[in-house]
Short mmCIF file of C-alpha atoms and ligand atoms in Angstrom, two decimals:
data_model
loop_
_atom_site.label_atom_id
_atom_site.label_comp_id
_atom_site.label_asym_id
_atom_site.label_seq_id
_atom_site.Cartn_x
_atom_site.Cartn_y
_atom_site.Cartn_z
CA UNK Y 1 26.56 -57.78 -317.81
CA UNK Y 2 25.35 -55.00 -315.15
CA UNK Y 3 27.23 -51.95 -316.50
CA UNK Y 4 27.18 -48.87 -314.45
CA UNK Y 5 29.11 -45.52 -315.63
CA UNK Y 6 30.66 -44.00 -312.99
CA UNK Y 7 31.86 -40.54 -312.42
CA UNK Y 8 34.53 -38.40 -311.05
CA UNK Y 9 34.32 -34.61 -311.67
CA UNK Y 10 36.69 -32.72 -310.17
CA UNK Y 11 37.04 -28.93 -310.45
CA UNK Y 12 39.32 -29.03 -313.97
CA UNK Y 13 39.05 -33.05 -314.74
CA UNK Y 14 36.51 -35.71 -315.03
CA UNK Y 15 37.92 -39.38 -314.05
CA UNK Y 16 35.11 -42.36 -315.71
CA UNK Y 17 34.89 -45.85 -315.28
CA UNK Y 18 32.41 -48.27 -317.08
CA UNK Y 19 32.06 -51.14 -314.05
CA UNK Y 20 30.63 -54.00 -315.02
CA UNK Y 21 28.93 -54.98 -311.38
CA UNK Y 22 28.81 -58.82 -312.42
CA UNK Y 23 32.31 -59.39 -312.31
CA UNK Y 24 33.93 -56.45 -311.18
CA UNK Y 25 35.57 -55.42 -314.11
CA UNK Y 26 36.67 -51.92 -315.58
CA UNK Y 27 35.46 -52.08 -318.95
CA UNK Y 28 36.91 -48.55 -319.75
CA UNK Y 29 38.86 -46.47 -318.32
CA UNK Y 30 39.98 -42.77 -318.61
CA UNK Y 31 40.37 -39.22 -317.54
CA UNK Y 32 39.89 -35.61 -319.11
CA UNK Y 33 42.10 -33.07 -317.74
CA UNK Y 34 42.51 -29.55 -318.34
CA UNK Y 35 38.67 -28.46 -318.33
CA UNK Y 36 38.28 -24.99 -318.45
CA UNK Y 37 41.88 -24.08 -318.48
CA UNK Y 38 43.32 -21.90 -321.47
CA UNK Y 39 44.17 -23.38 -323.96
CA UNK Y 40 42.37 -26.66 -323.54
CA UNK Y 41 40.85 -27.98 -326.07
CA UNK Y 42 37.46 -29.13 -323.38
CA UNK Y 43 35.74 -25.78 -323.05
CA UNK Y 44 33.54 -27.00 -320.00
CA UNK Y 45 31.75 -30.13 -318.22
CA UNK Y 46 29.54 -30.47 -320.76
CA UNK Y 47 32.04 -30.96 -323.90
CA UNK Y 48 33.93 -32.75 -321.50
CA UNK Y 49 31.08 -35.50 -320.11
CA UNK Y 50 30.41 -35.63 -324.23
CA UNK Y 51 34.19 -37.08 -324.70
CA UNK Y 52 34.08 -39.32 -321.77
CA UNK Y 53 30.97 -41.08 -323.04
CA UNK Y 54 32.38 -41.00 -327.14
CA UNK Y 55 35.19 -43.21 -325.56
CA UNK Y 56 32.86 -45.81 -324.01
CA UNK Y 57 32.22 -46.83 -327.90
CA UNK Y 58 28.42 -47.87 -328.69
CA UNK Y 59 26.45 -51.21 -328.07
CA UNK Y 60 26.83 -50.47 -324.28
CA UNK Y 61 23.67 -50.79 -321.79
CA UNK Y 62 24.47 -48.71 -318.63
CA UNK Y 63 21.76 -49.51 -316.07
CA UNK Y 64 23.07 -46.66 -313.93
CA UNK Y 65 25.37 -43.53 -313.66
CA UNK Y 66 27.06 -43.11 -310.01
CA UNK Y 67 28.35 -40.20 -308.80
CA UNK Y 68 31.24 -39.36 -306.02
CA UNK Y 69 30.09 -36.95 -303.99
CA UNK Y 70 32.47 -35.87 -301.11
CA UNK Y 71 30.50 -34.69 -298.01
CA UNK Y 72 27.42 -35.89 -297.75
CA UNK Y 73 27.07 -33.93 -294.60
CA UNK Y 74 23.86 -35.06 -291.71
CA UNK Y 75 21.42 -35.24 -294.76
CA UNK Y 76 23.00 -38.11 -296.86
CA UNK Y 77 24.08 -41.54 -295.00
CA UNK Y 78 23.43 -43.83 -298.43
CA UNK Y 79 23.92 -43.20 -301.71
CA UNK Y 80 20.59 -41.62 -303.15
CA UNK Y 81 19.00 -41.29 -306.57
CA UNK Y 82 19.47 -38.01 -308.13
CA UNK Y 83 16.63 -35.53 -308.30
CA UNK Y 84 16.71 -32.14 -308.88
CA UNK Y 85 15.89 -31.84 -305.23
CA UNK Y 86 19.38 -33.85 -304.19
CA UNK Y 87 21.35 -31.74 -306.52
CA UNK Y 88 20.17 -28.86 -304.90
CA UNK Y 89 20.59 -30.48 -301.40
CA UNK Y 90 24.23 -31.40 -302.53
CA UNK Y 91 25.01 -27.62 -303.33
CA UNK Y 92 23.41 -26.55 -300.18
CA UNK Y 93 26.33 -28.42 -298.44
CA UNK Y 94 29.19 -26.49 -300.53
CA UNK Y 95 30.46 -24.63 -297.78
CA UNK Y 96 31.55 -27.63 -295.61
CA UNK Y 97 33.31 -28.94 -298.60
CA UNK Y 98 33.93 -25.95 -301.11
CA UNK Y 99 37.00 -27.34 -303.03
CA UNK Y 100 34.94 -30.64 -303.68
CA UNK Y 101 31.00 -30.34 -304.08
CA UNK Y 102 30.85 -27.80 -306.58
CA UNK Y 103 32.89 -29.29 -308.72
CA UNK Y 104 30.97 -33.01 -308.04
CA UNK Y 105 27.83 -31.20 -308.81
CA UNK Y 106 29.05 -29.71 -312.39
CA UNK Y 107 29.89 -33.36 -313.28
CA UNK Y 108 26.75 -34.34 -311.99
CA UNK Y 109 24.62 -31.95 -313.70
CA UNK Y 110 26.46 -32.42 -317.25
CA UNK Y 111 26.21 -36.44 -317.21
CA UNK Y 112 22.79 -35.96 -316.66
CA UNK Y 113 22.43 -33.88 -319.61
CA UNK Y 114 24.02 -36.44 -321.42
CA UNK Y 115 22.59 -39.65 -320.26
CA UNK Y 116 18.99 -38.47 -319.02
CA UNK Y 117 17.04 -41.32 -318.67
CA UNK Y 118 19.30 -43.79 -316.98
CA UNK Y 119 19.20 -43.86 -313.20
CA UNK Y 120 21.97 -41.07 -311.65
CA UNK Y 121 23.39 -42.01 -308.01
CA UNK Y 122 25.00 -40.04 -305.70
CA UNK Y 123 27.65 -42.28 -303.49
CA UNK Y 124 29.23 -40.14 -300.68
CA UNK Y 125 32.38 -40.37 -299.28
CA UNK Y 126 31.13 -39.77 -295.88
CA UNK Y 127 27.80 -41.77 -295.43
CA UNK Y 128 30.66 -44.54 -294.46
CA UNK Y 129 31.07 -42.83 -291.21
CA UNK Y 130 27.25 -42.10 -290.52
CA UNK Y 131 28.07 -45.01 -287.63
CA UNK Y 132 30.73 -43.12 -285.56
CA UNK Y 133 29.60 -42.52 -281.77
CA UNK Y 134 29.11 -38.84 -280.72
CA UNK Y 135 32.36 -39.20 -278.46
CA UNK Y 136 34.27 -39.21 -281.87
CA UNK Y 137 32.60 -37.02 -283.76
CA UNK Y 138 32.35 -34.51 -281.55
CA UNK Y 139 34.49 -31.08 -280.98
CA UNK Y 140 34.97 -29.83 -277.45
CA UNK Y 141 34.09 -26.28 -278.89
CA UNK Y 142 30.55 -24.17 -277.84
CA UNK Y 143 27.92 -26.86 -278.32
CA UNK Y 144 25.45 -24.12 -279.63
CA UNK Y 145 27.83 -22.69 -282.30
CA UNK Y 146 28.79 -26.86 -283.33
CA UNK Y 147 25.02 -27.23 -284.03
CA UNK Y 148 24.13 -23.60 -285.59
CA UNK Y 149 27.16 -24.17 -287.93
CA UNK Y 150 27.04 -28.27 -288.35
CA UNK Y 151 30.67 -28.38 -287.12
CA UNK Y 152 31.36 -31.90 -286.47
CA UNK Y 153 33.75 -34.65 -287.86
CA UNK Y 154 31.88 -36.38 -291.14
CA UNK Y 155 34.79 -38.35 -292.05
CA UNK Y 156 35.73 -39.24 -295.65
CA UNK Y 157 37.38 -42.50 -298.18
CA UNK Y 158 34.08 -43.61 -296.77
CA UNK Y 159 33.48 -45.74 -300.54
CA UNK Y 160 36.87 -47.15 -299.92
CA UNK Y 161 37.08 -47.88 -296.44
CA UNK Y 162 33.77 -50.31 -297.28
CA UNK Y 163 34.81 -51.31 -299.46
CA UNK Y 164 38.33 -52.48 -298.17
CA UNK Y 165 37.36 -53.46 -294.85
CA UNK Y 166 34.23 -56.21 -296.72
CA UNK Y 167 37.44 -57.45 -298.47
CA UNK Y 168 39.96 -57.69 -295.65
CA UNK Y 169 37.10 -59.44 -293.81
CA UNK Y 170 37.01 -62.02 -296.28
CA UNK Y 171 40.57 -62.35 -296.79
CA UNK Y 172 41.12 -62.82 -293.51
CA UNK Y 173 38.24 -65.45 -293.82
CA UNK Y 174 36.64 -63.89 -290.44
CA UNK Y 175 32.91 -62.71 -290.16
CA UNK Y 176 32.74 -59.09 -290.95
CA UNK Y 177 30.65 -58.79 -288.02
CA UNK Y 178 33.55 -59.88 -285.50
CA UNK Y 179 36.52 -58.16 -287.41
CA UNK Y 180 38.57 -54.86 -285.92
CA UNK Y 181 40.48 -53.19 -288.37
CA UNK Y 182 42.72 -50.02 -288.64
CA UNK Y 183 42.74 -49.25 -292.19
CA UNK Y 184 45.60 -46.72 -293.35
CA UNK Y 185 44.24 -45.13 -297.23
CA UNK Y 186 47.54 -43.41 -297.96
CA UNK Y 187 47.27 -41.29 -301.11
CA UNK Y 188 47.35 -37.91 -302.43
CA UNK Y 189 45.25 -37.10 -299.70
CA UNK Y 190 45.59 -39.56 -296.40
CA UNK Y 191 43.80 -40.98 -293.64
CA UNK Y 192 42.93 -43.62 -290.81
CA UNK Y 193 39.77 -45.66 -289.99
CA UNK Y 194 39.25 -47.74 -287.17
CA UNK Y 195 36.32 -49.89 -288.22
CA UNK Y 196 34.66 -52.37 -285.86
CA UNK Y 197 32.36 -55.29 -287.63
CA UNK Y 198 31.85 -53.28 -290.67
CA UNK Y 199 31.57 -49.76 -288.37
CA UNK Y 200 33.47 -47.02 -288.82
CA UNK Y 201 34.15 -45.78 -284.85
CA UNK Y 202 36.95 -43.20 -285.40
CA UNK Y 203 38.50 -41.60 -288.63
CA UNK Y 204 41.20 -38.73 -288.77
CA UNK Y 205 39.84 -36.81 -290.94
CA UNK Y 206 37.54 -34.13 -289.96
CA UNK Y 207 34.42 -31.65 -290.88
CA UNK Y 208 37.30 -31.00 -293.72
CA UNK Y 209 39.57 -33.37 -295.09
CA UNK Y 210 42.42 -31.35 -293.92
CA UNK Y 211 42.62 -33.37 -290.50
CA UNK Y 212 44.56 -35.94 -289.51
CA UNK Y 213 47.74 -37.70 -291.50
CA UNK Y 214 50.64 -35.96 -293.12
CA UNK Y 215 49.58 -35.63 -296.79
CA UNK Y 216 50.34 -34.51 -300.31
CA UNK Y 217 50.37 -30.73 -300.01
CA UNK Y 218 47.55 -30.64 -296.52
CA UNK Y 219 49.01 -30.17 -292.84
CA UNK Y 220 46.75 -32.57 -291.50
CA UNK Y 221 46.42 -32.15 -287.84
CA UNK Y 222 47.96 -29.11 -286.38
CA UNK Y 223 47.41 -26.67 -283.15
CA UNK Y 224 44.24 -24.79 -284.16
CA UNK Y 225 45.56 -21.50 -282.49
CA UNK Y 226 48.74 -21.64 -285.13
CA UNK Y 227 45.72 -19.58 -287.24
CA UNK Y 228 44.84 -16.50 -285.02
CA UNK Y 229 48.69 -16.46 -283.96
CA UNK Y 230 49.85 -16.36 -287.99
CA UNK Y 231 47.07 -13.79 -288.77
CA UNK Y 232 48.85 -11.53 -286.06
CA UNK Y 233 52.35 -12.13 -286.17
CA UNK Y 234 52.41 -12.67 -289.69
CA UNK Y 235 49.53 -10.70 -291.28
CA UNK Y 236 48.09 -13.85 -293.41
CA UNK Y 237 44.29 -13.42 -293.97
CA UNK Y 238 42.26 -16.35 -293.69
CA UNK Y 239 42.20 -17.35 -297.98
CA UNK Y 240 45.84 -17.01 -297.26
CA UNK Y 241 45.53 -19.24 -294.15
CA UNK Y 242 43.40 -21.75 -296.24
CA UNK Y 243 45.70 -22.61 -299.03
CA UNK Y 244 48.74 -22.65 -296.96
CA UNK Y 245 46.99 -25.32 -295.27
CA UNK Y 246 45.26 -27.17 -298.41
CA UNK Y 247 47.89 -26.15 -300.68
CA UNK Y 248 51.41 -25.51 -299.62
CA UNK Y 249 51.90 -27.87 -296.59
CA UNK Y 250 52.35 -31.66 -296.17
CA UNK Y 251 55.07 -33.23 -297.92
CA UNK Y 252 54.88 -29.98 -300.31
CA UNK Y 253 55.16 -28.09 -297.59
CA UNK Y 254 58.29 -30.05 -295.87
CA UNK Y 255 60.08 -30.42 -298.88
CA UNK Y 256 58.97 -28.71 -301.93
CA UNK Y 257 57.80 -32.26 -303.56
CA UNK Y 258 53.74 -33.44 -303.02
CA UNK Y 259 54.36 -36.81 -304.63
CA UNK Y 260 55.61 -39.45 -301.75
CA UNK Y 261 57.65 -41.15 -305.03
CA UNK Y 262 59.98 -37.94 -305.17
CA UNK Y 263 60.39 -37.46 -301.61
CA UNK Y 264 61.24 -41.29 -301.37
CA UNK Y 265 64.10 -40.85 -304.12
CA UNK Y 266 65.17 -37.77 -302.13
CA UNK Y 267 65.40 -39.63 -298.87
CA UNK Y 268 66.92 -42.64 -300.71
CA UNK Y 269 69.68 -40.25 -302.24
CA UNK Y 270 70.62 -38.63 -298.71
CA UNK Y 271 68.48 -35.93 -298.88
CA UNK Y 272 68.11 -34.93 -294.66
CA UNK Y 273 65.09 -32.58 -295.65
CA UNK Y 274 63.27 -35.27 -297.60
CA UNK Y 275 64.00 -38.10 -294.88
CA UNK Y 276 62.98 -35.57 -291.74
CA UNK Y 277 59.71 -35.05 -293.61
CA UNK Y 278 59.16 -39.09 -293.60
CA UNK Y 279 59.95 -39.22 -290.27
CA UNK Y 280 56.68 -36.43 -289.69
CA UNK Y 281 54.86 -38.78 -292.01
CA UNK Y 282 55.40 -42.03 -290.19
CA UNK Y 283 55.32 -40.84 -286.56
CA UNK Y 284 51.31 -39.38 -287.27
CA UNK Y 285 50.39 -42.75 -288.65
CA UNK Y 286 51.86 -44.76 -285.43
CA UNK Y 287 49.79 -42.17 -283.44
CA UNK Y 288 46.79 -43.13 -285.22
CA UNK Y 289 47.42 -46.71 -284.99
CA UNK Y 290 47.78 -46.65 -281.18
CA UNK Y 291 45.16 -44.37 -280.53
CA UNK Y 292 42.86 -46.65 -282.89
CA UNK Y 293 43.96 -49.61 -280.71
CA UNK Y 294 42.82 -48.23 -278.14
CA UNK Y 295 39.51 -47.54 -279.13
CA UNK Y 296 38.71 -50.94 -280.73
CA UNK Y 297 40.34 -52.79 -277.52
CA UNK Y 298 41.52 -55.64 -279.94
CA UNK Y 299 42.46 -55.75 -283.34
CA UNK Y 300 42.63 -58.14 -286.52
CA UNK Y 301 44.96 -56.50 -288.83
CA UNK Y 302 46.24 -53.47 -289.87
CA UNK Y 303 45.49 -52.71 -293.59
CA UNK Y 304 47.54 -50.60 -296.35
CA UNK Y 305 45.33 -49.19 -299.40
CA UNK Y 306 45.55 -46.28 -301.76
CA UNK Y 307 48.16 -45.03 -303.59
CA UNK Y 308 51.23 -45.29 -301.18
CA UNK Y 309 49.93 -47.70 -299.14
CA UNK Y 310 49.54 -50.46 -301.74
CA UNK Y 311 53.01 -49.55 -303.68
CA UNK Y 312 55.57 -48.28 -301.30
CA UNK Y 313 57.34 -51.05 -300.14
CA UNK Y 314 59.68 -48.75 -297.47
CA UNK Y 315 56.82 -46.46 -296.00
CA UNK Y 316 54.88 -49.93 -295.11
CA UNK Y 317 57.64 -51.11 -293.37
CA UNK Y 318 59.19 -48.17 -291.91
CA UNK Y 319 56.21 -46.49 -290.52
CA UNK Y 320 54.94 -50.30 -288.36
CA UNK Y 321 58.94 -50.71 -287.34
CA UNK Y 322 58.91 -50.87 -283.63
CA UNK Y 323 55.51 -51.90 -283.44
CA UNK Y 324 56.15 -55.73 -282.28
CA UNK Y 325 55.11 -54.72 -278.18
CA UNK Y 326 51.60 -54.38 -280.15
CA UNK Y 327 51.63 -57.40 -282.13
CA UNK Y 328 52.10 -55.70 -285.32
CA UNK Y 329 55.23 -56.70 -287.26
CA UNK Y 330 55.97 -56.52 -290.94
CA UNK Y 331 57.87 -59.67 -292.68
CA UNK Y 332 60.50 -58.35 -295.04
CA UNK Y 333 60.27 -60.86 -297.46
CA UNK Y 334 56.52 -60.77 -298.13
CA UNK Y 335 56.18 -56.92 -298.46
CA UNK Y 336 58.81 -56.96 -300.28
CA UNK Y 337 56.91 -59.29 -303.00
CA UNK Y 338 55.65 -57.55 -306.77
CA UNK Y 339 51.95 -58.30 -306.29
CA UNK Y 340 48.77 -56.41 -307.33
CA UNK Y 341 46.03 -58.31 -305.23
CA UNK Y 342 45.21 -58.50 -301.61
CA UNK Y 343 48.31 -59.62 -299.37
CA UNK Y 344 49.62 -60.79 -296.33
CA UNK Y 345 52.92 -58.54 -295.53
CA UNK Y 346 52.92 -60.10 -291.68
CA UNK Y 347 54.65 -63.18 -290.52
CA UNK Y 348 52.53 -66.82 -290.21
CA UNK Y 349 51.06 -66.40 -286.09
CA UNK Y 350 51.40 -62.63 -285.96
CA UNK Y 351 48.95 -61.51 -282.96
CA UNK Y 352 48.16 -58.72 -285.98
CA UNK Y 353 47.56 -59.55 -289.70
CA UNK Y 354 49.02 -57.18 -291.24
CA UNK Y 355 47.67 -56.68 -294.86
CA UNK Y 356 47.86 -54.66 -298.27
CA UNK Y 357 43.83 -54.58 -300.00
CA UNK Y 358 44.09 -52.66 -303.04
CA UNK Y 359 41.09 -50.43 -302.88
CA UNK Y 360 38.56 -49.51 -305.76
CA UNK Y 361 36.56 -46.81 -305.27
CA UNK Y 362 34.93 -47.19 -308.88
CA UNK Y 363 33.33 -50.71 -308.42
CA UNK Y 364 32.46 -49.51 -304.99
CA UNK Y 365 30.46 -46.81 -306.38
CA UNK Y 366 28.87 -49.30 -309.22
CA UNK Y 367 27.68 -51.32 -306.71
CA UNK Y 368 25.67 -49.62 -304.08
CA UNK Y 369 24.42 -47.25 -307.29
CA UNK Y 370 22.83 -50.59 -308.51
CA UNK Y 371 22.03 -52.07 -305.04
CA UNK Y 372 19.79 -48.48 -304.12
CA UNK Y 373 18.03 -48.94 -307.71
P1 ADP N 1 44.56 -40.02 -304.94
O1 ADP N 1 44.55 -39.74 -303.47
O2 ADP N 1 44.74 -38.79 -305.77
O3 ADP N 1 43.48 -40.95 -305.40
P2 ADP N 1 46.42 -42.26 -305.13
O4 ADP N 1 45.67 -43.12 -304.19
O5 ADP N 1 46.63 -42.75 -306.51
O6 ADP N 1 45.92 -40.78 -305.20
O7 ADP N 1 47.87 -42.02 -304.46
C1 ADP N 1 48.79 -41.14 -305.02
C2 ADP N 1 50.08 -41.19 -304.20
O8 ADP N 1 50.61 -42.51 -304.25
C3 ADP N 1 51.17 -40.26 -304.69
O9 ADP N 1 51.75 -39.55 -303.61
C4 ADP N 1 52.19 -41.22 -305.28
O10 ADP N 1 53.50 -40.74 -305.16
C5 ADP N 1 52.01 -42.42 -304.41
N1 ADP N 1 52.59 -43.61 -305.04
C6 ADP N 1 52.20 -44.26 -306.15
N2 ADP N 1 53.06 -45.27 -306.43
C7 ADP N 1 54.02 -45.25 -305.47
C8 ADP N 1 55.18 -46.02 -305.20
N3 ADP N 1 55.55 -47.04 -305.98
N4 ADP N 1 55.94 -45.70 -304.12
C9 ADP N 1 55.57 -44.67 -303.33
N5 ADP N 1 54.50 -43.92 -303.53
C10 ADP N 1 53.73 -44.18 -304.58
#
């Protein structure tokens, strides 16, 4: 057994797995919540890394500890050992990603405490992306203020789109090398990939991962000018501006429920708020998928991971309907099917596979911690 401990620190919670490399499987599981909040029994990281490693039980021998790290920014394009040097690199990039690195870095700094002579690895979610051409990831904006400021798209789901575009490969049983894919990761938060032999060439998310698809409770793409013209017509300041964006738009935003289960059982009750808002939801993923077509000038499949994507049997369906002119279609029967693993949900001699990879982040992360050690 390779086991690898791998973390997830998040600004109030700390998500573990204990991956064993060899054979893929999640040895333990779990999550502290609530860290920091009143009340809560986990005063801080610290007591809280302490728990997470008193449930992985004795007698284990973890080789490594990775660590997801969301932006990565120009600096980081692999995962990297942890030094004192990278942590400090890692908070140096805070203010491209201030909701996520700090709170990475807390988790980072406590599981070191904890486990300080194993191996720590910091796995990005936007070294993926290190491949896209300059024609996608730049902004038509001032070209000196884009490079004083490092305002570009990075791109994140990096861990998972490898990781679910090496599988799709292989389950399509085509040479990574030769494969176009649009993969869709629909979850809390949401996004596109078009990946070209193993490349990433074009991803909707941004510098931020407020860009692109409808999600949970963020806009995704809107009119950037919708910012100066609320500040003066409606006398919102720019925190204000922030979370209404992060915080209090996407489904939320549409229809008072974040979680696509609720606004599904709306819809599927009658609900004409709750069905508009899938209609939003749906139309920006066909935009993606046609504009991705575009850019890989052929394509292999179409793949469904993440949250939604791998368990929502009417968004998969609903959002490709209409797509046949492409040579995307979605077989009823098939997606209809109770499976966990990797799937066809497209007819026999579609033009398109279509295809639903479950993603996992965690053995994603075990692995390329062990393959940079
Ligand atoms: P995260 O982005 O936080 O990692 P996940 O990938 O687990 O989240 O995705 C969470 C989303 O998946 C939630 O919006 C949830 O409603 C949705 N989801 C989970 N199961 C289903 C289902 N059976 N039908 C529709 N949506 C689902």
């Amino acid at each position: 057994m390779t086991e690898v401990f791998v973390v997830n620190s998040g600004s109030s919670s700390i998500k573990y797995q204990l991956v064993d490399v060899e054979t893929g499987a999640a040895l333990v599981n779990g999550l502290i919540e609530r860290i920091g909040e009143s009340g809560s029994p986990v005063a801080d990281h610290v007591a809280g890394m302490k728990l997470a490693l008193e449930a992985l039980g004795t007698g284990h021998d973890i080789v490594a500890v990775g660590h997801r790290v969301v932006h990565g920014g120009t600096l980081f394009t692999e995962a990297t050992v942890i030094t004192d040097r990278v942590e400090k690199q890692i908070e140096g990039l805070s203010p491209l990603a201030p909701l996520h690195n700090p709170a990475n870095l807390i988790g980072i700094r406590a599981a070191r405490k904890a486990l300080p002579s194993v191996p720590h690895v910091a796995v990005f979610d936007t070294a993926f992306h290190r491949t896209l051409p300059p024609e996608a990831y730049t902004y038509a904006i001032d070209a000196d203020v884009a490079s004083k400021y490092a305002v570009r798209r990075y791109g994140f789901h990096g861990t998972s789109y490898k990781f679910v575009s090496e599988r799709a490969a292989e389950f399509l049983g085509l040479p990574l090398a030769d494969t176009k894919l649009i993969v869709l990761h629909l979850g809390n938060g949401a996004s596109a990939c078009a990946i070209d032999g193993g490349r990433s060439i074009d991803t909707s998310m941004g510098m931020t991962p407020l860009q692109g698809l409808v999600m949970g409770t963020r806009s995704g793409d809107i009119d950037p000018a919708i910012l100066s013209y609320l500040y003066h017509e409606a006398g919102m300041g720019f925190d204000e501006l922030d979370t209404l964006l992060n915080k209090q738009s996407g489904l939320l935003g549409l229809t008072g429920e974040g979680d696509m289960r609720d606004v599904q059982d709306a819809a599927t009750g009658g609900d004409e708020v709750a069905e508009a808002a899938l209609a939003v939801y749906r139309h920006r993923i066909r935009h993606y998928i046609g504009a991705y077509f575009a850019q890989l000038g052929r394509l292999d499949a179409v793949v469904f991971t993440a949250g939604v994507g791998e368990n929502s049997v009417a968004l998969r369906e609903q959002a490709l309907a209409g797509l046949e002119g492409l040579g995307i279609s979605v077989d009823h029967v098939r997606n209809a099917a109770k499976a966990r693993d990797a799937r066809y949900i497209s007819p026999d001699g579609s033009p398109v596979a279509v295809l639903v990879i479950p993603t996992n982040e965690e053995l994603e992360i075990a692995r390329q911690a062990v393959a940079v050690l």
